[in-house]
Coordinates of C-alpha atoms in Angstrom, one line a residue:
Chain A
X1 CA -19.6 -3.8 6.5
X2 CA -20.8 -6.7 8.6
X3 CA -18.2 -8.4 10.7
X4 CA -18.2 -12.0 9.4
X5 CA -14.4 -12.6 9.5
X6 CA -12.7 -14.6 12.3
X7 CA -9.0 -14.5 11.4
X8 CA -7.4 -11.2 10.6
X9 CA -4.1 -10.1 9.2
X10 CA -2.1 -7.0 8.4
X11 CA 0.8 -6.3 6.1
X12 CA 3.8 -4.0 6.5
X13 CA 5.7 -3.3 3.3
X14 CA 9.1 -1.8 4.1
X15 CA 11.3 0.2 1.8
X16 CA 12.2 3.8 0.7
X17 CA 11.9 2.6 -2.9
X18 CA 8.1 2.0 -2.5
X19 CA 7.6 5.5 -1.2
X20 CA 9.7 7.3 -3.8
X21 CA 7.8 5.7 -6.6
X22 CA 10.9 4.0 -7.9
X23 CA 9.5 0.6 -7.3
X24 CA 5.8 -0.2 -7.6
X25 CA 4.8 -2.7 -4.9
X26 CA 3.7 -6.1 -6.2
X27 CA 3.5 -7.9 -2.9
X28 CA 0.4 -6.3 -1.4
X29 CA -2.0 -7.5 -4.1
X30 CA -0.5 -11.0 -4.0
X31 CA -0.8 -11.3 -0.3
X32 CA -4.4 -10.1 -0.5
X33 CA -5.2 -12.7 -3.1
X34 CA -3.6 -15.5 -1.1
X35 CA -5.2 -14.6 2.2
X36 CA -8.6 -14.2 0.7
X37 CA -8.4 -17.8 -0.7
X38 CA -7.3 -19.0 2.7
X39 CA -10.2 -17.4 4.5
X40 CA -8.0 -14.9 6.4
X41 CA -9.1 -11.3 6.3
X42 CA -6.5 -8.7 5.4
X43 CA -7.6 -5.7 7.4
X44 CA -4.8 -3.2 7.1
X45 CA -1.6 -2.5 5.1
X46 CA 1.1 0.0 5.9
X47 CA 4.2 1.0 3.9
X48 CA 7.0 2.6 5.8
X49 CA 10.6 3.7 4.9
X50 CA 13.8 2.0 5.9
X51 CA 13.8 3.6 9.3
X52 CA 14.0 1.5 12.4
X53 CA 11.6 3.5 14.6
X54 CA 9.0 3.7 11.9
X55 CA 9.2 -0.1 11.3
X56 CA 9.2 -1.0 15.0
X57 CA 6.3 1.2 15.9
X58 CA 4.2 -0.1 12.9
X59 CA 5.0 -3.7 13.9
X60 CA 3.9 -3.1 17.4
X61 CA 0.7 -1.4 16.4
X62 CA -0.2 -4.2 13.9
X63 CA 0.9 -7.3 15.9
X64 CA -1.4 -6.3 18.8
X65 CA -4.4 -5.6 16.6
X66 CA -4.4 -8.6 14.2
X67 CA -4.0 -12.3 14.2
X68 CA -1.1 -12.3 11.8
X69 CA 1.4 -9.7 10.5
X70 CA 3.3 -10.2 7.3
X71 CA 6.2 -8.0 6.3
X72 CA 8.1 -7.6 3.1
X73 CA 11.5 -6.1 2.5
X74 CA 14.7 -5.0 4.3
X75 CA 16.2 -8.4 5.0
X76 CA 19.1 -8.3 2.5
X77 CA 22.8 -7.8 3.0
X78 CA 23.2 -4.0 2.7
X79 CA 23.2 -1.2 5.3
X80 CA 19.6 -0.2 4.5
X81 CA 18.4 -3.7 5.3
X82 CA 17.4 -3.1 8.9
X83 CA 14.2 -5.1 9.3
X84 CA 15.7 -7.7 11.6
X85 CA 17.0 -5.1 14.0
X86 CA 13.7 -3.2 13.9
X87 CA 11.7 -6.4 14.7
X88 CA 14.1 -7.0 17.6
X89 CA 13.5 -3.5 18.8
X90 CA 9.7 -4.0 18.5
X91 CA 9.8 -7.1 20.6
X92 CA 12.6 -6.0 23.0
X93 CA 14.7 -9.0 21.8
X94 CA 18.5 -9.0 21.0
X95 CA 19.4 -9.7 17.4
X96 CA 22.2 -12.1 16.6
X97 CA 23.2 -14.7 14.0
X98 CA 20.6 -17.5 13.9
X99 CA 22.6 -20.7 14.0
X100 CA 20.7 -22.6 11.3
X101 CA 20.5 -19.5 9.1
X102 CA 24.2 -18.9 9.5
X103 CA 25.0 -22.5 8.6
X104 CA 22.7 -22.6 5.6
X105 CA 24.3 -19.4 4.2
X106 CA 27.9 -20.5 5.0
X107 CA 27.3 -23.8 3.2
X108 CA 25.7 -22.1 0.3
X109 CA 28.6 -19.7 -0.2
X110 CA 31.2 -22.5 0.4
X111 CA 29.5 -24.5 -2.4
X112 CA 29.5 -21.5 -4.7
X113 CA 33.2 -20.7 -3.8
X114 CA 32.2 -17.2 -2.8
X115 CA 33.4 -15.4 0.3
X116 CA 30.9 -15.3 3.2
X117 CA 31.4 -11.6 3.7
X118 CA 30.2 -9.6 6.8
X119 CA 27.5 -8.2 4.5
X120 CA 26.3 -11.7 3.6
X121 CA 26.4 -12.7 7.2
X122 CA 23.9 -9.9 8.0
X123 CA 21.2 -12.1 6.3
X124 CA 21.6 -14.7 9.1
X125 CA 20.7 -12.2 11.8
X126 CA 17.3 -12.6 13.5
X127 CA 15.8 -11.7 16.9
X128 CA 16.7 -14.4 19.4
X129 CA 14.4 -17.4 19.3
X130 CA 13.0 -16.6 15.8
X131 CA 11.8 -19.5 13.7
X132 CA 13.1 -19.5 10.2
X133 CA 11.0 -19.3 7.0
X134 CA 12.6 -21.3 4.2
X135 CA 13.7 -19.5 1.1
X136 CA 13.8 -22.0 -1.8
X137 CA 14.8 -19.3 -4.3
X138 CA 18.0 -17.9 -2.8
X139 CA 18.6 -19.6 0.6
X140 CA 18.7 -16.5 2.9
X141 CA 15.7 -17.2 5.1
X142 CA 12.8 -15.1 6.4
X143 CA 11.8 -15.6 10.0
X144 CA 8.8 -15.5 12.4
X145 CA 8.6 -14.0 15.8
X146 CA 5.3 -14.8 17.5
X147 CA 2.6 -13.7 15.0
X148 CA 5.0 -11.6 12.8
X149 CA 6.2 -13.2 9.6
X150 CA 9.2 -11.4 8.1
X151 CA 9.8 -12.0 4.4
X152 CA 11.8 -10.7 1.5
X153 CA 10.7 -7.8 -0.8
X154 CA 11.8 -9.3 -4.1
X155 CA 8.4 -10.6 -5.4
X156 CA 9.5 -14.1 -6.4
X157 CA 11.1 -14.7 -3.0
X158 CA 8.2 -13.1 -1.1
X159 CA 5.8 -15.4 -2.9
X160 CA 7.9 -18.6 -2.2
X161 CA 8.3 -17.7 1.5
X162 CA 4.6 -16.9 1.8
X163 CA 3.7 -20.4 0.3
X164 CA 5.8 -21.9 3.1
X165 CA 4.1 -19.8 5.7
X166 CA 0.6 -20.5 4.5
X167 CA 1.1 -24.2 4.5
X168 CA 1.5 -24.0 8.3
X169 CA -1.4 -21.7 9.1
X170 CA -4.9 -22.9 10.1
X171 CA -7.1 -21.7 7.2
X172 CA -10.4 -20.1 7.9
X173 CA -13.7 -20.9 6.1
X174 CA -13.1 -19.4 2.7
X175 CA -15.2 -16.5 1.7
X176 CA -17.3 -17.0 -1.4
X177 CA -18.1 -14.0 -3.6
X178 CA -20.4 -13.1 -6.4
X179 CA -19.9 -10.2 -8.8
X180 CA -22.7 -8.5 -10.6
X181 CA -22.2 -6.0 -13.4
X182 CA -24.2 -2.9 -13.1
X183 CA -24.4 -1.1 -16.5
X184 CA -25.1 2.3 -15.0
X185 CA -23.4 4.6 -12.4
X186 CA -23.6 4.1 -8.7
X187 CA -25.9 7.1 -8.3
X188 CA -28.8 5.0 -9.6
X189 CA -28.3 2.1 -7.2
X190 CA -26.9 3.7 -4.1
X191 CA -30.3 4.0 -2.2
X192 CA -31.7 0.5 -3.0
X193 CA -28.3 -1.2 -2.5
X194 CA -28.0 0.3 1.0
X195 CA -31.5 -1.2 1.8
X196 CA -30.3 -4.6 0.5
X197 CA -27.2 -4.4 2.7
X198 CA -29.4 -3.7 5.7
X199 CA -31.5 -6.7 5.0
X200 CA -28.5 -9.0 4.6
X201 CA -26.1 -8.3 7.5
X202 CA -24.2 -11.6 6.9
X203 CA -23.1 -10.5 3.4
X204 CA -20.6 -7.8 2.7
X205 CA -21.8 -5.8 -0.3
X206 CA -19.4 -3.5 -2.0
X207 CA -19.9 -1.4 -5.1
X208 CA -16.9 -0.4 -7.2
X209 CA -17.2 2.4 -9.7
X210 CA -15.6 2.0 -13.1
X211 CA -14.8 4.8 -15.5
X212 CA -12.8 4.6 -18.7
X213 CA -13.4 8.0 -20.1
X214 CA -16.9 7.7 -21.4
X215 CA -19.5 6.6 -18.9
X216 CA -19.7 5.3 -15.4
X217 CA -20.7 1.7 -14.6
X218 CA -20.0 -0.4 -11.5
X219 CA -19.3 -3.8 -10.2
X220 CA -21.3 -5.0 -7.2
X221 CA -19.4 -7.6 -5.2
X222 CA -21.1 -9.7 -2.6
X223 CA -18.9 -11.7 -0.1
X224 CA -19.9 -14.1 2.6
X225 CA -18.9 -17.3 4.3
X226 CA -22.6 -18.4 4.2
X227 CA -23.6 -19.8 0.8
X228 CA -27.4 -19.5 1.5
X229 CA -27.1 -15.9 2.7
X230 CA -25.0 -15.1 -0.4
X231 CA -27.6 -16.5 -2.8
X232 CA -30.4 -14.6 -1.1
X233 CA -28.5 -11.3 -1.3
X234 CA -27.5 -11.9 -4.9
X235 CA -31.2 -12.5 -5.8
X236 CA -32.2 -9.2 -4.3
X237 CA -29.4 -7.3 -6.1
X238 CA -30.4 -8.9 -9.4
X239 CA -34.0 -8.0 -8.9
X240 CA -33.0 -4.4 -8.1
X241 CA -30.9 -4.1 -11.2
X242 CA -33.7 -5.6 -13.4
X243 CA -36.2 -3.1 -11.9
X244 CA -34.0 -0.2 -12.8
X245 CA -33.5 -1.5 -16.4
X246 CA -37.2 -2.0 -16.9
X247 CA -38.1 1.5 -15.5
X248 CA -35.8 3.2 -18.1
X249 CA -37.2 4.5 -21.4
X250 CA -36.0 2.2 -24.2
X251 CA -33.4 3.7 -26.5
Chain B
X1 CA 19.0 7.2 6.1
X2 CA 20.0 10.9 6.6
X3 CA 17.2 13.3 7.2
X4 CA 17.3 15.7 4.2
X5 CA 13.6 16.1 3.6
X6 CA 11.7 19.1 4.8
X7 CA 8.0 18.5 3.7
X8 CA 6.4 15.2 4.5
X9 CA 3.3 13.4 3.4
X10 CA 1.3 10.3 4.0
X11 CA -1.3 8.5 2.0
X12 CA -4.4 6.6 3.2
X13 CA -6.0 4.4 0.5
X14 CA -9.5 3.3 1.6
X15 CA -11.4 0.3 0.3
X16 CA -12.3 -3.3 1.0
X17 CA -11.5 -4.1 -2.6
X18 CA -7.8 -3.2 -2.1
X19 CA -7.6 -5.6 0.9
X20 CA -9.4 -8.5 -0.7
X21 CA -7.1 -8.5 -3.7
X22 CA -10.0 -7.7 -6.1
X23 CA -8.6 -4.4 -7.1
X24 CA -4.8 -3.8 -7.3
X25 CA -4.1 -0.2 -6.1
X26 CA -2.8 2.1 -8.8
X27 CA -2.9 5.4 -6.8
X28 CA 0.0 4.8 -4.3
X29 CA 2.7 4.6 -7.0
X30 CA 1.3 7.6 -8.9
X31 CA 1.2 9.7 -5.7
X32 CA 4.7 8.6 -4.9
X33 CA 5.9 9.7 -8.3
X34 CA 4.1 13.1 -8.2
X35 CA 5.3 13.9 -4.7
X36 CA 8.9 13.0 -5.5
X37 CA 8.9 15.3 -8.5
X38 CA 7.5 18.1 -6.2
X39 CA 10.1 17.6 -3.6
X40 CA 7.6 16.4 -1.0
X41 CA 8.7 13.2 0.9
X42 CA 6.1 10.5 1.1
X43 CA 6.9 8.8 4.4
X44 CA 4.0 6.4 5.1
X45 CA 1.1 4.7 3.3
X46 CA -1.8 2.9 4.9
X47 CA -4.6 0.9 3.4
X48 CA -7.7 0.4 5.5
X49 CA -11.2 -1.1 4.9
X50 CA -14.5 0.8 4.5
X51 CA -14.9 1.0 8.3
X52 CA -15.4 4.4 9.9
X53 CA -13.3 3.8 13.0
X54 CA -10.4 2.4 11.0
X55 CA -10.5 5.4 8.6
X56 CA -10.9 8.0 11.3
X57 CA -8.1 6.7 13.5
X58 CA -5.7 6.4 10.6
X59 CA -6.5 9.9 9.5
X60 CA -5.8 11.2 13.0
X61 CA -2.5 9.4 13.3
X62 CA -1.3 10.6 9.9
X63 CA -2.5 14.2 9.9
X64 CA -0.6 14.8 13.2
X65 CA 2.6 13.2 12.0
X66 CA 3.0 14.6 8.5
X67 CA 2.7 17.9 6.6
X68 CA 0.1 16.6 4.2
X69 CA -2.3 13.6 4.1
X70 CA -3.8 12.4 0.8
X71 CA -6.7 9.9 0.8
X72 CA -8.2 7.8 -2.0
X73 CA -11.5 6.1 -2.2
X74 CA -14.9 6.0 -0.5
X75 CA -16.4 9.3 -1.8
X76 CA -19.0 7.9 -4.2
X77 CA -22.8 7.5 -3.8
X78 CA -23.2 4.1 -2.3
X79 CA -23.6 2.9 1.3
X80 CA -20.0 1.8 1.5
X81 CA -18.7 5.3 0.6
X82 CA -18.2 6.6 4.1
X83 CA -15.0 8.6 3.9
X84 CA -16.7 12.0 4.4
X85 CA -18.3 10.8 7.6
X86 CA -15.1 9.2 8.8
X87 CA -13.1 12.4 8.1
X88 CA -15.8 14.4 10.0
X89 CA -15.5 11.9 12.9
X90 CA -11.7 12.3 12.9
X91 CA -11.9 16.1 13.1
X92 CA -15.0 16.2 15.4
X93 CA -16.9 18.1 12.6
X94 CA -20.5 17.7 11.5
X95 CA -21.0 16.4 8.0
X96 CA -23.6 18.0 5.7
X97 CA -24.2 19.0 2.1
X98 CA -21.5 21.4 1.0
X99 CA -23.5 24.2 -0.8
X100 CA -21.2 24.6 -3.8
X101 CA -20.8 20.8 -4.2
X102 CA -24.6 20.4 -4.0
X103 CA -25.1 23.1 -6.6
X104 CA -22.5 21.6 -9.0
X105 CA -24.0 18.2 -8.8
X106 CA -27.6 19.4 -9.0
X107 CA -26.8 21.4 -12.1
X108 CA -24.9 18.5 -13.7
X109 CA -27.8 16.1 -13.2
X110 CA -30.3 18.7 -14.4
X111 CA -28.3 19.2 -17.6
X112 CA -28.2 15.4 -18.1
X113 CA -31.9 15.1 -17.3
X114 CA -31.1 12.6 -14.6
X115 CA -32.7 12.5 -11.2
X116 CA -30.6 13.9 -8.4
X117 CA -31.2 10.9 -6.1
X118 CA -30.5 10.7 -2.4
X119 CA -27.6 8.5 -3.3
X120 CA -26.1 11.1 -5.7
X121 CA -26.7 13.8 -3.1
X122 CA -24.3 11.8 -0.8
X123 CA -21.5 12.9 -3.0
X124 CA -22.1 16.6 -2.0
X125 CA -21.5 15.8 1.7
X126 CA -18.4 17.1 3.4
X127 CA -17.3 18.0 6.9
X128 CA -18.4 21.6 7.7
X129 CA -16.0 24.2 6.3
X130 CA -14.2 21.9 3.9
X131 CA -12.7 23.4 0.8
X132 CA -13.6 21.6 -2.5
X133 CA -11.1 19.9 -4.8
X134 CA -12.4 20.2 -8.4
X135 CA -13.1 17.0 -10.3
X136 CA -12.8 17.8 -14.0
X137 CA -13.6 14.2 -15.0
X138 CA -17.0 13.6 -13.4
X139 CA -18.0 16.7 -11.4
X140 CA -18.4 15.2 -7.8
X141 CA -15.6 17.0 -5.9
X142 CA -13.1 15.9 -3.4
X143 CA -12.4 18.1 -0.5
X144 CA -9.7 19.3 1.9
X145 CA -10.0 19.7 5.7
X146 CA -6.9 21.3 7.2
X147 CA -4.0 19.2 5.8
X148 CA -6.1 16.2 4.7
X149 CA -6.9 16.0 1.0
X150 CA -9.8 13.6 0.3
X151 CA -9.9 12.3 -3.3
X152 CA -11.6 9.6 -5.4
X153 CA -10.3 6.1 -5.8
X154 CA -10.9 5.7 -9.5
X155 CA -7.4 6.3 -10.9
X156 CA -8.3 8.8 -13.6
X157 CA -10.2 10.9 -11.2
X158 CA -7.6 10.6 -8.4
X159 CA -5.0 11.8 -10.8
X160 CA -7.0 14.8 -12.0
X161 CA -7.9 15.8 -8.4
X162 CA -4.2 15.4 -7.4
X163 CA -3.1 17.7 -10.3
X164 CA -5.5 20.4 -8.9
X165 CA -4.2 19.9 -5.3
X166 CA -0.5 20.0 -6.3
X167 CA -0.9 23.2 -8.3
X168 CA -1.8 24.9 -5.0
X169 CA 1.0 23.4 -2.7
X170 CA 4.4 25.0 -2.1
X171 CA 6.9 22.7 -3.7
X172 CA 10.1 21.6 -2.0
X173 CA 13.5 21.6 -3.5
X174 CA 13.3 18.6 -5.7
X175 CA 15.5 15.6 -4.9
X176 CA 17.9 14.6 -7.6
X177 CA 18.8 10.9 -8.0
X178 CA 21.5 8.8 -9.7
X179 CA 21.1 5.1 -10.4
X180 CA 24.1 2.8 -10.7
X181 CA 23.7 -0.7 -11.9
X182 CA 25.6 -3.2 -9.9
X183 CA 26.2 -6.4 -11.9
X184 CA 26.6 -8.7 -8.9
X185 CA 24.6 -9.4 -5.7
X186 CA 24.3 -7.1 -2.7
X187 CA 26.5 -9.5 -0.7
X188 CA 29.6 -8.2 -2.5
X189 CA 28.9 -4.5 -1.9
X190 CA 27.1 -4.4 1.5
X191 CA 30.2 -3.6 3.5
X192 CA 31.8 -0.9 1.3
X193 CA 28.4 0.6 0.5
X194 CA 27.7 1.0 4.3
X195 CA 31.1 2.9 4.6
X196 CA 30.2 5.2 1.7
X197 CA 26.8 5.9 3.3
X198 CA 28.6 6.9 6.5
X199 CA 31.0 9.3 4.6
X200 CA 28.0 11.0 2.8
X201 CA 25.3 11.7 5.3
X202 CA 23.6 14.2 3.0
X203 CA 22.9 11.6 0.4
X204 CA 20.4 8.8 0.9
X205 CA 21.9 5.6 -0.6
X206 CA 19.6 2.7 -1.2
X207 CA 20.3 -0.7 -2.7
X208 CA 17.6 -2.7 -4.5
X209 CA 18.2 -6.3 -5.2
X210 CA 16.9 -7.7 -8.5
X211 CA 16.4 -11.4 -9.3
X212 CA 14.7 -12.8 -12.4
X213 CA 15.3 -16.4 -11.8
X214 CA 19.0 -16.7 -12.7
X215 CA 21.3 -14.5 -10.8
X216 CA 21.2 -11.6 -8.3
X217 CA 22.1 -8.1 -9.4
X218 CA 21.2 -4.8 -7.8
X219 CA 20.5 -1.2 -8.4
X220 CA 22.2 1.4 -6.2
X221 CA 20.2 4.6 -6.0
X222 CA 21.6 7.8 -4.6
X223 CA 19.2 10.7 -3.7
X224 CA 20.0 14.2 -2.4
X225 CA 18.9 17.8 -2.7
X226 CA 22.5 18.8 -2.9
X227 CA 24.0 18.3 -6.3
X228 CA 27.7 18.5 -5.2
X229 CA 27.1 15.9 -2.4
X230 CA 25.3 13.6 -4.9
X231 CA 28.2 13.8 -7.4
X232 CA 30.8 13.0 -4.7
X233 CA 28.9 10.0 -3.4
X234 CA 28.3 8.8 -6.9
X235 CA 32.0 8.9 -7.6
X236 CA 32.7 6.9 -4.5
X237 CA 30.2 4.2 -5.5
X238 CA 31.5 4.0 -9.0
X239 CA 35.1 3.6 -7.7
X240 CA 33.9 0.8 -5.3
X241 CA 32.2 -1.0 -8.1
X242 CA 35.2 -0.7 -10.4
X243 CA 37.5 -2.1 -7.7
X244 CA 35.3 -5.2 -7.2
X245 CA 35.2 -5.8 -10.9
X246 CA 39.0 -5.5 -11.2
X247 CA 39.6 -7.8 -8.2
X248 CA 37.6 -10.6 -9.8
X249 CA 39.3 -13.3 -11.8
X250 CA 38.6 -12.8 -15.5
X251 CA 36.3 -15.3 -17.1

């Protein structure tokens, strides 16, 4: 796969429920879609349990390797919400109530005539110096420390926070893609497709097998930031597919 | 989270398409469900691109930390299917045609009167000494090297291969779980739930917020291999929920 991608990102999804099968993650695919549109290349995803050491060591590995890190989960009010502490541990920063976060939450519970319990106050805790990520859905904010963006796990809140984050990031040149349907299995195209990839190093060519119980077919996806390179590679793949079709005995 | 889990596992999902958003993974949740039923604790998941170094270094990190590693993707016939080579790289093993895999594929294409192309032959390549994982769907096998189980990315094939692998693994004592619905947000229960977790170290208690656009509620999930401990913790959570309900002004 040619390296044509300037800004990189990683995601860390946090939560026992994702690893027990109880909750099926819906944030990874959404982040992937959003980053692709923004021209930022998602390079790695990890899912870890609600364990501080596991979270902290994953954050440290990812934040040093990629331009941006996005996390989901573990920022609510219960004892298993330990992401803020784990991020503090990763950065060697103390974790305390963030003044603006505390005030936003206090005001919200005052207005709703609900007690601002110790549990609810947990949602105001961040590593010292963190910048808040607004939560238009349910007030309790996410936060950013350096290149690590810490967001909620509930999909509607994750998505709203991500919208706020993306508005502030410099976008890369978006990748364009072309998808060609291949009506036969990958075994027929593997050799010629490898040759085409070699001739077009500025285009990432992927082949994705499909099987729904009767026969194999495939989708060939070409991706590039260079429109001319993409067109040239696409023409070569189309010609290759046409040659295979014409060489087959008719039914 | 108390450590009540003897056998551990990690998953590595491989493929550019998962990171671009083009394909939404369906194997992670399935593996999580199957392992939970088998009493094996999935502790970490990673998703990486079709890049040999990324795959090899993830495999080495995971195989040294967990009892089992399961991979999906990258074992087809096209140039971007490089999982076998990356696994060989991780283990320092040469990669070559596996005699039984080669024979199965040759026989299959012979019977179907299809050419056994160089691309198709790629699907017979494994690190030296690998044990095959049968593929009842489409012949081309997965393989195992030590504790690393290498399987296809197409969900129906991944699932069939996994069934074969699981039949041969020693199962742990299955975890039992109880789910209690909490009709109010986590802010109300965070404090008392943390106390209950402290009193029941043999039970993993998780709280999962739910929000569908109107109000927060939560599901409290208790998990343990010890039925008596699970019952005792469940009784405490039920009592805590009942107390909160009775302390509220009636509508």
